[in-house]
mmCIF file of C-alpha atoms in Angstrom:
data_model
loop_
_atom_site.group_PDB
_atom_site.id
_atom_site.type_symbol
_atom_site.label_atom_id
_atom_site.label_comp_id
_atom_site.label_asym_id
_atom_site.label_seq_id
_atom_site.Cartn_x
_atom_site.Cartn_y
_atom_site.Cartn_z
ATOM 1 C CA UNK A 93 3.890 -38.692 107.361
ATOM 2 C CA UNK A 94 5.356 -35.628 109.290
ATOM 3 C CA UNK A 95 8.611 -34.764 109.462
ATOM 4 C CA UNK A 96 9.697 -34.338 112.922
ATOM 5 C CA UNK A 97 10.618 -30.761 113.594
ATOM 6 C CA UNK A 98 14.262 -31.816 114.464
ATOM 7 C CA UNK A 99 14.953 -33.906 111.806
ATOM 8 C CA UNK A 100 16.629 -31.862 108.893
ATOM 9 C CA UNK A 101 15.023 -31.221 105.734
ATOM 10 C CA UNK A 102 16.599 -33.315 103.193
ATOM 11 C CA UNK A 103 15.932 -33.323 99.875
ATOM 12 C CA UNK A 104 17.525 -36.770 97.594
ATOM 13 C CA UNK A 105 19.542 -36.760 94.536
ATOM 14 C CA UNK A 106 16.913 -35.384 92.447
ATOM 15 C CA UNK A 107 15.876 -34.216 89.161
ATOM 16 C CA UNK A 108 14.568 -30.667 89.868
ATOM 17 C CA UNK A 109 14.654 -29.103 86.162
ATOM 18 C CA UNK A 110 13.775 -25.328 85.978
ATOM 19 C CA UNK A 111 9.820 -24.413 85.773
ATOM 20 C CA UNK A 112 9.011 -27.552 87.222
ATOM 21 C CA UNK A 113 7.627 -27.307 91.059
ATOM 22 C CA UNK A 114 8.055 -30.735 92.178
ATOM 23 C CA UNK A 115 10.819 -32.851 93.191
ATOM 24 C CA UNK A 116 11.396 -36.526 92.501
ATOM 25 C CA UNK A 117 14.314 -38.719 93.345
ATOM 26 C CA UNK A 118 15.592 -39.646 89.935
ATOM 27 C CA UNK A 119 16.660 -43.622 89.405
ATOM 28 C CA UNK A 120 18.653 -41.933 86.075
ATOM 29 C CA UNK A 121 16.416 -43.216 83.266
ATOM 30 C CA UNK A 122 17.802 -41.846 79.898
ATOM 31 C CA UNK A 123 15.016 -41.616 77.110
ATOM 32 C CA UNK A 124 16.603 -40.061 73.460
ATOM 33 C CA UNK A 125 13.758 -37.311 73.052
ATOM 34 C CA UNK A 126 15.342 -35.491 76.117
ATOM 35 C CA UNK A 127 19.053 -36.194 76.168
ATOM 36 C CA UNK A 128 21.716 -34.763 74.937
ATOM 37 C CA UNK A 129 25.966 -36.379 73.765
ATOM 38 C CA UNK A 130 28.660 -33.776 75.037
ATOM 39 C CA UNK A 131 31.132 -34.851 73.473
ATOM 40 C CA UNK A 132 34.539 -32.757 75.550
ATOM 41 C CA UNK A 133 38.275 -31.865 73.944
ATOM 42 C CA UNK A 134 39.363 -34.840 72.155
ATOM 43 C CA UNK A 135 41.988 -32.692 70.017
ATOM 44 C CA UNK A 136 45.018 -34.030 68.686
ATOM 45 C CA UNK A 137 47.897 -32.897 71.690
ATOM 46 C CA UNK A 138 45.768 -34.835 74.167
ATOM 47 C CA UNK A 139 46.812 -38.185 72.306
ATOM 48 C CA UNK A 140 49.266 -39.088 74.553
ATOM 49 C CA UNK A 141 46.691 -38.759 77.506
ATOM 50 C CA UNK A 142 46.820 -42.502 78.702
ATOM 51 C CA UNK A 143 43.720 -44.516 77.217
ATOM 52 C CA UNK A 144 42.963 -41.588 75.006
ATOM 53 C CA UNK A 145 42.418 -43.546 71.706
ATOM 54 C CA UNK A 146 40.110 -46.078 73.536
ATOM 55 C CA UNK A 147 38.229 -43.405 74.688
ATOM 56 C CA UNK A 148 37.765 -41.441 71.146
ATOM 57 C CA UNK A 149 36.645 -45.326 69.363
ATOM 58 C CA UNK A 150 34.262 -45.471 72.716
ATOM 59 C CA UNK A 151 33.004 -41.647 71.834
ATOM 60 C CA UNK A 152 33.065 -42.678 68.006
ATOM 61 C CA UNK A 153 30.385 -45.242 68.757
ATOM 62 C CA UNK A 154 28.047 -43.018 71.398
ATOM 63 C CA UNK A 155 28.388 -40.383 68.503
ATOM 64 C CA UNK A 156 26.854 -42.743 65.323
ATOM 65 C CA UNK A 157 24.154 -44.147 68.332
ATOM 66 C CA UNK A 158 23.074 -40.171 68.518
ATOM 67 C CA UNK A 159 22.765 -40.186 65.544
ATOM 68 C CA UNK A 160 20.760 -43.096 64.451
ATOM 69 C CA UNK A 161 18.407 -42.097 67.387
ATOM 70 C CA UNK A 162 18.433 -38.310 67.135
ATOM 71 C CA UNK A 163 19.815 -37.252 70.137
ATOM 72 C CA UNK A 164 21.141 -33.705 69.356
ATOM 73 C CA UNK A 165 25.205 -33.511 69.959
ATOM 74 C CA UNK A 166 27.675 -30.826 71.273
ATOM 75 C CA UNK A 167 31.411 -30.979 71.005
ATOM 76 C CA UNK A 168 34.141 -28.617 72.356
ATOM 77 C CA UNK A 169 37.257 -27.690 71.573
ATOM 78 C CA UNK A 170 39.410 -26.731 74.417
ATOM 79 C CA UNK A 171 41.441 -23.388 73.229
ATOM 80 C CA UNK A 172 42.758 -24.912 70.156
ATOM 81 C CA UNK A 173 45.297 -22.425 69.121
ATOM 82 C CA UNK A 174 47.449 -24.093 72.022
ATOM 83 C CA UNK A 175 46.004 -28.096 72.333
ATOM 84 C CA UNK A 176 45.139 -28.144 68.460
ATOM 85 C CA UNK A 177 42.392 -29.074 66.961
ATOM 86 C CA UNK A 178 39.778 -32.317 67.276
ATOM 87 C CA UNK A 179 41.790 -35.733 66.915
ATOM 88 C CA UNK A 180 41.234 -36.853 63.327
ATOM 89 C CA UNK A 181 39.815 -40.240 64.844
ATOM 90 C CA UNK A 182 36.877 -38.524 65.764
ATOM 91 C CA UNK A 183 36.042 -37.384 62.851
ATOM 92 C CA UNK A 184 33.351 -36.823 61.074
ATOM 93 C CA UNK A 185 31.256 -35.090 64.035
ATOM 94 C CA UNK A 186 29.179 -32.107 64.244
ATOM 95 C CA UNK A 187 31.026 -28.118 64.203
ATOM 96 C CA UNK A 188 33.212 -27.487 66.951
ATOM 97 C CA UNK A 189 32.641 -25.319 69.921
ATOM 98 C CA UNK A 190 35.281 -23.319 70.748
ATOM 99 C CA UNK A 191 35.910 -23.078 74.199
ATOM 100 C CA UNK A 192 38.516 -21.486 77.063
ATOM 101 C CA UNK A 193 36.696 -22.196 80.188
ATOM 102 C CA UNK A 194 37.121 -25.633 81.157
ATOM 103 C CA UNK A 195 33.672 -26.331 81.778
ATOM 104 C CA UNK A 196 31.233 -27.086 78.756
ATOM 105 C CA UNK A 197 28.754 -24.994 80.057
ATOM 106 C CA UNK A 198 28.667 -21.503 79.112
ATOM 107 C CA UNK A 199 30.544 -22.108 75.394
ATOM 108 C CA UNK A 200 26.955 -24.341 74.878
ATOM 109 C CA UNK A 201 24.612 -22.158 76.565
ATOM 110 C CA UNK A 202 22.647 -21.556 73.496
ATOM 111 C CA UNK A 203 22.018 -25.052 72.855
ATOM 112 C CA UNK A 204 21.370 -25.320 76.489
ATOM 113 C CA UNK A 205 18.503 -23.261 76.249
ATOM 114 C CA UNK A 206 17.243 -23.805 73.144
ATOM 115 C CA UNK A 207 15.832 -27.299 74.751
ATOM 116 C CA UNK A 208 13.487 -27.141 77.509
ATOM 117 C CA UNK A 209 12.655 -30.520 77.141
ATOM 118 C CA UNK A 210 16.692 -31.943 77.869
ATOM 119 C CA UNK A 211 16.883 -33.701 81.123
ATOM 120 C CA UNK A 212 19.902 -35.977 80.709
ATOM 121 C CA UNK A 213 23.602 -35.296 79.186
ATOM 122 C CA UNK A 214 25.866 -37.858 78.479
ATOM 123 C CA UNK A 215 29.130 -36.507 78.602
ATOM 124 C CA UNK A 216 32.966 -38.219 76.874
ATOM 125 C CA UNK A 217 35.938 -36.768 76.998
ATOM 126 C CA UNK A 218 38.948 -35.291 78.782
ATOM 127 C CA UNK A 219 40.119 -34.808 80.969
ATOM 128 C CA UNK A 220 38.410 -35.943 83.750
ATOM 129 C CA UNK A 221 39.677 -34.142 86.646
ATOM 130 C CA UNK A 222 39.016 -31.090 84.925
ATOM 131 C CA UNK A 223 36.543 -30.051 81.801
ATOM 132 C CA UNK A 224 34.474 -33.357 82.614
ATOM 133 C CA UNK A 225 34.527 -32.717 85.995
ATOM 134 C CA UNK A 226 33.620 -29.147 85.916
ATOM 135 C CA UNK A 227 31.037 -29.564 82.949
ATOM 136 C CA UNK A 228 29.293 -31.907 84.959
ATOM 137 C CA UNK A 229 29.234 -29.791 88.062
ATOM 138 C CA UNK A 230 27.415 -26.845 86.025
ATOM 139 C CA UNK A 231 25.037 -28.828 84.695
ATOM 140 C CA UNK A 232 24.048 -30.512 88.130
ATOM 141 C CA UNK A 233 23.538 -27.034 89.472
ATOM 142 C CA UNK A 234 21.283 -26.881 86.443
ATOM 143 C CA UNK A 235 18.800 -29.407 87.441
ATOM 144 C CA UNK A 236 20.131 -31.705 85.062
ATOM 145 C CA UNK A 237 20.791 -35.430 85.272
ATOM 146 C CA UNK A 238 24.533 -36.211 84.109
ATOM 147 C CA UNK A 239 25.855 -39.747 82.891
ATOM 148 C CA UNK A 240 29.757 -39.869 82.763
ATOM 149 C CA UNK A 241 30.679 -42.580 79.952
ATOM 150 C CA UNK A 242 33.149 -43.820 82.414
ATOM 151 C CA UNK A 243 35.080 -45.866 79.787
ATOM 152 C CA UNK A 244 35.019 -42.776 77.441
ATOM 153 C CA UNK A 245 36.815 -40.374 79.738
ATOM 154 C CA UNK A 246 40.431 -40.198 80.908
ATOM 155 C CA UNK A 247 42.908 -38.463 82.529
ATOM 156 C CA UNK A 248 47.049 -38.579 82.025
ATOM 157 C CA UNK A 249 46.801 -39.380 85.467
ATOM 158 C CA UNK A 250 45.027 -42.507 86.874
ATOM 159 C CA UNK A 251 45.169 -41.580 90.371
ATOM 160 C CA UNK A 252 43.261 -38.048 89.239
ATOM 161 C CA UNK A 253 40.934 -40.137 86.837
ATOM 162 C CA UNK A 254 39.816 -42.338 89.627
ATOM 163 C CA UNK A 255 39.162 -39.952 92.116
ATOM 164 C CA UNK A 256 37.583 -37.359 89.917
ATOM 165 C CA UNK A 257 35.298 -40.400 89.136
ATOM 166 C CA UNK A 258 34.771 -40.821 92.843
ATOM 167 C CA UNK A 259 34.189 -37.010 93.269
ATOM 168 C CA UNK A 260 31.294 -37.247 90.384
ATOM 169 C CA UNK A 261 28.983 -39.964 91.839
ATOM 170 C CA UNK A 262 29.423 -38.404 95.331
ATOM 171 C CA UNK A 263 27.941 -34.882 93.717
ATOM 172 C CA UNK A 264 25.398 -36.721 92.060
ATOM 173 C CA UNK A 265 26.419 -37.502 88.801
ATOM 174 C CA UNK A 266 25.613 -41.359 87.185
ATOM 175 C CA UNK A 267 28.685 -43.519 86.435
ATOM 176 C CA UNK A 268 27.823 -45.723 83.057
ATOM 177 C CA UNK A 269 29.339 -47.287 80.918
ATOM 178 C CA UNK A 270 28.964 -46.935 77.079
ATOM 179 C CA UNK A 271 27.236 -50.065 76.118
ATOM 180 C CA UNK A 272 24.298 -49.767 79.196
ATOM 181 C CA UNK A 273 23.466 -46.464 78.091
ATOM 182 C CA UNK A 274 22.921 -47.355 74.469
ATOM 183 C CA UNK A 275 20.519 -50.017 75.501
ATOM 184 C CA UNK A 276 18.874 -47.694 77.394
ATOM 185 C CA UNK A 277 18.389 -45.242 74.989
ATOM 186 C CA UNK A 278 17.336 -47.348 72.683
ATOM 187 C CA UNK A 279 15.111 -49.328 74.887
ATOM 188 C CA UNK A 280 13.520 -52.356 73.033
ATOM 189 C CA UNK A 281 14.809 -55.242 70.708
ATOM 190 C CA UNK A 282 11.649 -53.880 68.302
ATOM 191 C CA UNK A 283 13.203 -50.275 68.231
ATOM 192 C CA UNK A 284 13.643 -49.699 64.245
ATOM 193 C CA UNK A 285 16.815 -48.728 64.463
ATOM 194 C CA UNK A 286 17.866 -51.519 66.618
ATOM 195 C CA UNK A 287 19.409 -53.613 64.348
ATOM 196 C CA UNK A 288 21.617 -50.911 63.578
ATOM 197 C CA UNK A 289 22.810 -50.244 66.994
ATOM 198 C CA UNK A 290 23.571 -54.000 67.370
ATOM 199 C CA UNK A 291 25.806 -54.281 65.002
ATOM 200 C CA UNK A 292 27.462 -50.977 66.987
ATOM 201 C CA UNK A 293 27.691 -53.433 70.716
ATOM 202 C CA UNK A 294 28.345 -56.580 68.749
ATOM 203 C CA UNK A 295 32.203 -56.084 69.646
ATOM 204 C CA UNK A 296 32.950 -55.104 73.422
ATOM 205 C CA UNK A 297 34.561 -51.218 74.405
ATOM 206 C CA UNK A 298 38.423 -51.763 74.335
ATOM 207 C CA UNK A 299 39.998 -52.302 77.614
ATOM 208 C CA UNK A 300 40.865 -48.611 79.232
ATOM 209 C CA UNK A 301 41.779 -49.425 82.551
ATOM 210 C CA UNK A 302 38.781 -49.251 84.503
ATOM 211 C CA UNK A 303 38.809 -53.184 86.251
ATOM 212 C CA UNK A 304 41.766 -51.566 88.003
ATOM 213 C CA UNK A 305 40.009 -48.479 89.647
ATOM 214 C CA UNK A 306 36.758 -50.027 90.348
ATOM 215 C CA UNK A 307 38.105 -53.480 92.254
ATOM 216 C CA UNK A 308 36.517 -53.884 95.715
ATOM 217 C CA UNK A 309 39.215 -53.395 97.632
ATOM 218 C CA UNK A 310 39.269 -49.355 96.106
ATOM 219 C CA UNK A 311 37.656 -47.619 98.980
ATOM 220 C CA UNK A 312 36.208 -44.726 96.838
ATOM 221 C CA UNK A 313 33.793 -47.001 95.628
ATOM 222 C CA UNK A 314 33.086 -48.695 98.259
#
Protein backbone atom coordinates (compact mmCIF):
# COMPACT_ATOMS: atom_id res chain seq x y z
CA UNK A 1 0.00 0.00 0.00
CA UNK A 2 0.96 3.70 -0.78
CA UNK A 3 1.89 6.03 1.48
CA UNK A 4 -0.12 9.07 1.17
CA UNK A 5 2.02 11.96 0.07
CA UNK A 6 1.17 13.89 3.34
CA UNK A 7 1.69 11.40 5.68
CA UNK A 8 5.40 11.55 6.98
CA UNK A 9 7.86 9.01 6.28
CA UNK A 10 8.42 7.07 9.32
CA UNK A 11 10.67 4.58 9.75
CA UNK A 12 10.11 2.08 13.36
CA UNK A 13 12.55 1.20 15.94
CA UNK A 14 14.62 -0.80 13.73
CA UNK A 15 17.62 -2.82 13.29
CA UNK A 16 19.40 -1.12 10.34
CA UNK A 17 23.12 -2.59 10.78
CA UNK A 18 25.75 -1.11 8.34
CA UNK A 19 25.98 -2.85 4.67
CA UNK A 20 22.67 -4.08 5.03
CA UNK A 21 19.94 -2.22 2.63
CA UNK A 22 16.83 -3.16 4.25
CA UNK A 23 15.02 -2.19 7.25
CA UNK A 24 13.04 -4.34 9.65
CA UNK A 25 11.32 -3.44 12.85
CA UNK A 26 13.26 -5.46 15.36
CA UNK A 27 11.03 -7.41 18.26
CA UNK A 28 14.83 -7.55 20.12
CA UNK A 29 15.62 -11.26 19.68
CA UNK A 30 19.14 -11.93 21.20
CA UNK A 31 20.89 -15.08 19.59
CA UNK A 32 24.76 -15.72 21.27
CA UNK A 33 26.57 -16.00 17.74
CA UNK A 34 25.88 -12.18 17.30
CA UNK A 35 25.87 -10.55 20.71
CA UNK A 36 28.10 -9.13 22.62
CA UNK A 37 28.38 -8.50 27.27
CA UNK A 38 29.66 -4.81 27.92
CA UNK A 39 30.36 -5.08 30.95
CA UNK A 40 30.81 -0.77 32.20
CA UNK A 41 33.08 0.68 35.37
CA UNK A 42 32.43 -1.52 38.19
CA UNK A 43 35.79 -0.31 40.01
CA UNK A 44 36.22 -0.27 43.56
CA UNK A 45 35.27 3.82 44.54
CA UNK A 46 31.89 3.20 42.94
CA UNK A 47 31.02 0.73 45.92
CA UNK A 48 29.14 2.99 47.72
CA UNK A 49 26.93 3.69 44.55
CA UNK A 50 23.50 2.47 46.05
CA UNK A 51 22.73 -1.25 44.84
CA UNK A 52 26.22 -1.46 43.50
CA UNK A 53 27.12 -4.95 44.93
CA UNK A 54 23.76 -6.40 43.65
CA UNK A 55 24.54 -5.20 40.49
CA UNK A 56 28.34 -6.64 40.24
CA UNK A 57 26.75 -10.52 41.64
CA UNK A 58 23.96 -9.72 38.73
CA UNK A 59 27.06 -8.86 36.16
CA UNK A 60 29.06 -11.85 37.83
CA UNK A 61 26.38 -14.21 36.57
CA UNK A 62 25.74 -12.55 32.80
CA UNK A 63 29.66 -12.78 32.71
CA UNK A 64 30.06 -16.94 33.47
CA UNK A 65 26.59 -17.22 30.99
CA UNK A 66 29.07 -15.49 28.18
CA UNK A 67 31.12 -17.58 28.81
CA UNK A 68 29.60 -20.95 28.82
CA UNK A 69 27.89 -19.77 25.52
CA UNK A 70 30.70 -17.84 23.85
CA UNK A 71 29.50 -14.60 23.62
CA UNK A 72 32.70 -12.44 23.30
CA UNK A 73 32.96 -9.77 26.42
CA UNK A 74 34.23 -6.13 26.84
CA UNK A 75 34.83 -4.39 30.10
CA UNK A 76 35.89 -0.77 30.88
CA UNK A 77 37.51 0.91 33.28
CA UNK A 78 36.46 4.41 33.78
CA UNK A 79 39.90 6.57 34.27
CA UNK A 80 41.19 4.47 36.99
CA UNK A 81 44.00 6.52 38.25
CA UNK A 82 41.08 8.62 39.96
CA UNK A 83 37.89 5.85 40.53
CA UNK A 84 40.48 2.88 40.98
CA UNK A 85 40.51 -0.07 39.57
CA UNK A 86 37.68 -3.04 38.81
CA UNK A 87 35.85 -4.07 42.18
CA UNK A 88 37.53 -7.29 43.31
CA UNK A 89 33.91 -8.94 43.25
CA UNK A 90 34.05 -8.97 39.73
CA UNK A 91 36.79 -10.67 39.37
CA UNK A 92 38.06 -12.94 37.39
CA UNK A 93 36.88 -11.21 33.96
CA UNK A 94 38.52 -10.55 30.77
CA UNK A 95 41.57 -7.39 30.46
CA UNK A 96 40.36 -4.11 31.18
CA UNK A 97 39.69 -1.32 28.81
CA UNK A 98 40.85 1.72 29.84
CA UNK A 99 38.67 4.40 29.23
CA UNK A 100 38.10 8.51 29.81
CA UNK A 101 35.15 9.16 27.70
CA UNK A 102 32.14 8.12 29.37
CA UNK A 103 30.75 6.29 26.63
CA UNK A 104 32.02 2.63 25.85
CA UNK A 105 32.22 3.29 22.42
CA UNK A 106 35.29 4.55 21.00
CA UNK A 107 37.76 2.83 23.95
CA UNK A 108 36.08 -0.64 22.15
CA UNK A 109 36.09 0.39 18.68
CA UNK A 110 38.40 -2.31 17.67
CA UNK A 111 36.35 -4.97 18.96
CA UNK A 112 33.50 -3.13 17.47
CA UNK A 113 34.71 -3.69 14.19
CA UNK A 114 36.35 -6.66 14.32
CA UNK A 115 32.60 -8.30 14.29
CA UNK A 116 30.44 -7.70 11.45
CA UNK A 117 28.24 -10.23 12.44
CA UNK A 118 27.29 -8.39 16.25
CA UNK A 119 23.80 -7.16 16.27
CA UNK A 120 22.92 -7.06 19.97
CA UNK A 121 24.98 -5.68 23.19
CA UNK A 122 24.01 -6.33 26.48
CA UNK A 123 25.31 -3.77 28.53
CA UNK A 124 25.87 -3.76 33.04
CA UNK A 125 27.20 -1.30 34.81
CA UNK A 126 27.37 2.27 36.10
CA UNK A 127 26.32 4.57 36.20
CA UNK A 128 23.33 4.81 34.48
CA UNK A 129 22.71 8.34 33.84
CA UNK A 130 25.95 8.56 32.38
CA UNK A 131 28.54 5.80 30.76
CA UNK A 132 25.39 3.40 30.33
CA UNK A 133 23.45 5.95 29.08
CA UNK A 134 25.86 7.37 26.68
CA UNK A 135 27.31 3.86 25.60
CA UNK A 136 24.03 2.93 24.64
CA UNK A 137 23.29 6.05 22.69
CA UNK A 138 26.53 5.39 20.40
CA UNK A 139 25.77 2.17 19.74
CA UNK A 140 22.03 2.92 18.68
CA UNK A 141 23.43 5.42 16.24
CA UNK A 142 25.37 2.35 15.18
CA UNK A 143 22.57 0.28 13.99
CA UNK A 144 22.84 -1.80 16.88
CA UNK A 145 20.20 -3.35 19.10
CA UNK A 146 20.99 -2.53 22.93
CA UNK A 147 19.58 -4.54 26.04
CA UNK A 148 20.12 -2.60 29.39
CA UNK A 149 20.35 -5.40 32.26
CA UNK A 150 18.09 -3.18 34.17
CA UNK A 151 18.79 -4.96 37.51
CA UNK A 152 22.59 -4.80 36.71
CA UNK A 153 22.88 -1.05 36.41
CA UNK A 154 22.67 1.73 38.99
CA UNK A 155 23.06 5.05 39.77
CA UNK A 156 23.91 6.88 43.43
CA UNK A 157 20.88 8.52 42.57
CA UNK A 158 17.48 6.76 42.14
CA UNK A 159 15.67 9.59 40.79
CA UNK A 160 18.66 9.78 37.88
CA UNK A 161 18.59 5.84 37.63
CA UNK A 162 14.93 5.83 36.90
CA UNK A 163 14.74 8.39 34.50
CA UNK A 164 17.88 7.55 32.63
CA UNK A 165 16.01 4.16 32.37
CA UNK A 166 13.02 6.03 31.03
CA UNK A 167 15.28 8.08 28.65
CA UNK A 168 16.76 4.55 27.20
CA UNK A 169 13.53 2.76 26.11
CA UNK A 170 12.20 6.09 24.71
CA UNK A 171 15.59 6.20 22.31
CA UNK A 172 15.13 2.76 21.54
CA UNK A 173 17.04 0.79 23.72
CA UNK A 174 15.39 -2.80 25.32
CA UNK A 175 14.85 -2.82 29.11
CA UNK A 176 15.59 -6.66 30.42
CA UNK A 177 16.22 -8.09 33.05
CA UNK A 178 19.13 -10.56 33.71
CA UNK A 179 17.40 -13.82 34.01
CA UNK A 180 15.03 -13.25 30.51
CA UNK A 181 17.99 -12.59 28.61
CA UNK A 182 19.86 -15.70 29.64
CA UNK A 183 16.95 -17.78 28.57
CA UNK A 184 17.00 -16.17 25.56
CA UNK A 185 20.33 -16.63 24.72
CA UNK A 186 20.36 -19.83 25.51
CA UNK A 187 17.12 -20.69 23.92
CA UNK A 188 16.11 -24.40 24.56
CA UNK A 189 15.93 -26.78 27.67
CA UNK A 190 18.15 -29.27 25.11
CA UNK A 191 20.91 -26.51 24.74
CA UNK A 192 24.19 -28.51 26.02
CA UNK A 193 25.14 -26.14 28.15
CA UNK A 194 21.83 -25.73 29.69
CA UNK A 195 22.19 -27.51 32.62
CA UNK A 196 24.91 -25.34 33.43
CA UNK A 197 23.12 -22.14 33.11
CA UNK A 198 20.35 -23.56 35.38
CA UNK A 199 22.14 -24.04 38.07
CA UNK A 200 23.26 -20.06 37.33
CA UNK A 201 18.95 -18.89 37.56
CA UNK A 202 18.24 -21.53 40.15
CA UNK A 203 18.48 -18.62 42.87
CA UNK A 204 16.59 -15.26 41.92
CA UNK A 205 18.82 -11.63 41.16
CA UNK A 206 19.02 -9.91 44.66
CA UNK A 207 16.54 -7.26 45.25
CA UNK A 208 18.08 -3.73 43.77
CA UNK A 209 15.29 -1.55 43.93
CA UNK A 210 13.62 -1.81 40.77
CA UNK A 211 9.66 -2.83 42.12
CA UNK A 212 9.95 0.76 43.31
CA UNK A 213 10.68 2.58 39.92
CA UNK A 214 8.67 0.44 37.72
CA UNK A 215 5.11 0.49 39.89
CA UNK A 216 2.17 1.64 37.73
CA UNK A 217 1.52 4.58 39.18
CA UNK A 218 5.41 5.85 37.80
CA UNK A 219 4.36 7.78 34.79
CA UNK A 220 7.68 7.22 32.87
CA UNK A 221 6.63 3.90 32.28
CA UNK A 222 3.50 4.28 31.70
Amino acid sequence: MQRSPSEPNRTPWALCPPGHGSCEASVGRVLPGSSMLFLCDMQEKFRHVVYFRQIVSVAARMLKVARLLSVPTVLTEQYPQVWAPRCRAGRPGPPAILKTCFSMVPAVQQELDARPQLRSVLLCGVETQACILQTALDLLDRGLQVHVVVDACTSRSQVDRLVALSRLRQSGAFLSTSEGLIFQLVGDATHPQFKEIQKLVKEPSPDSGLLGLFQDQNPLFR
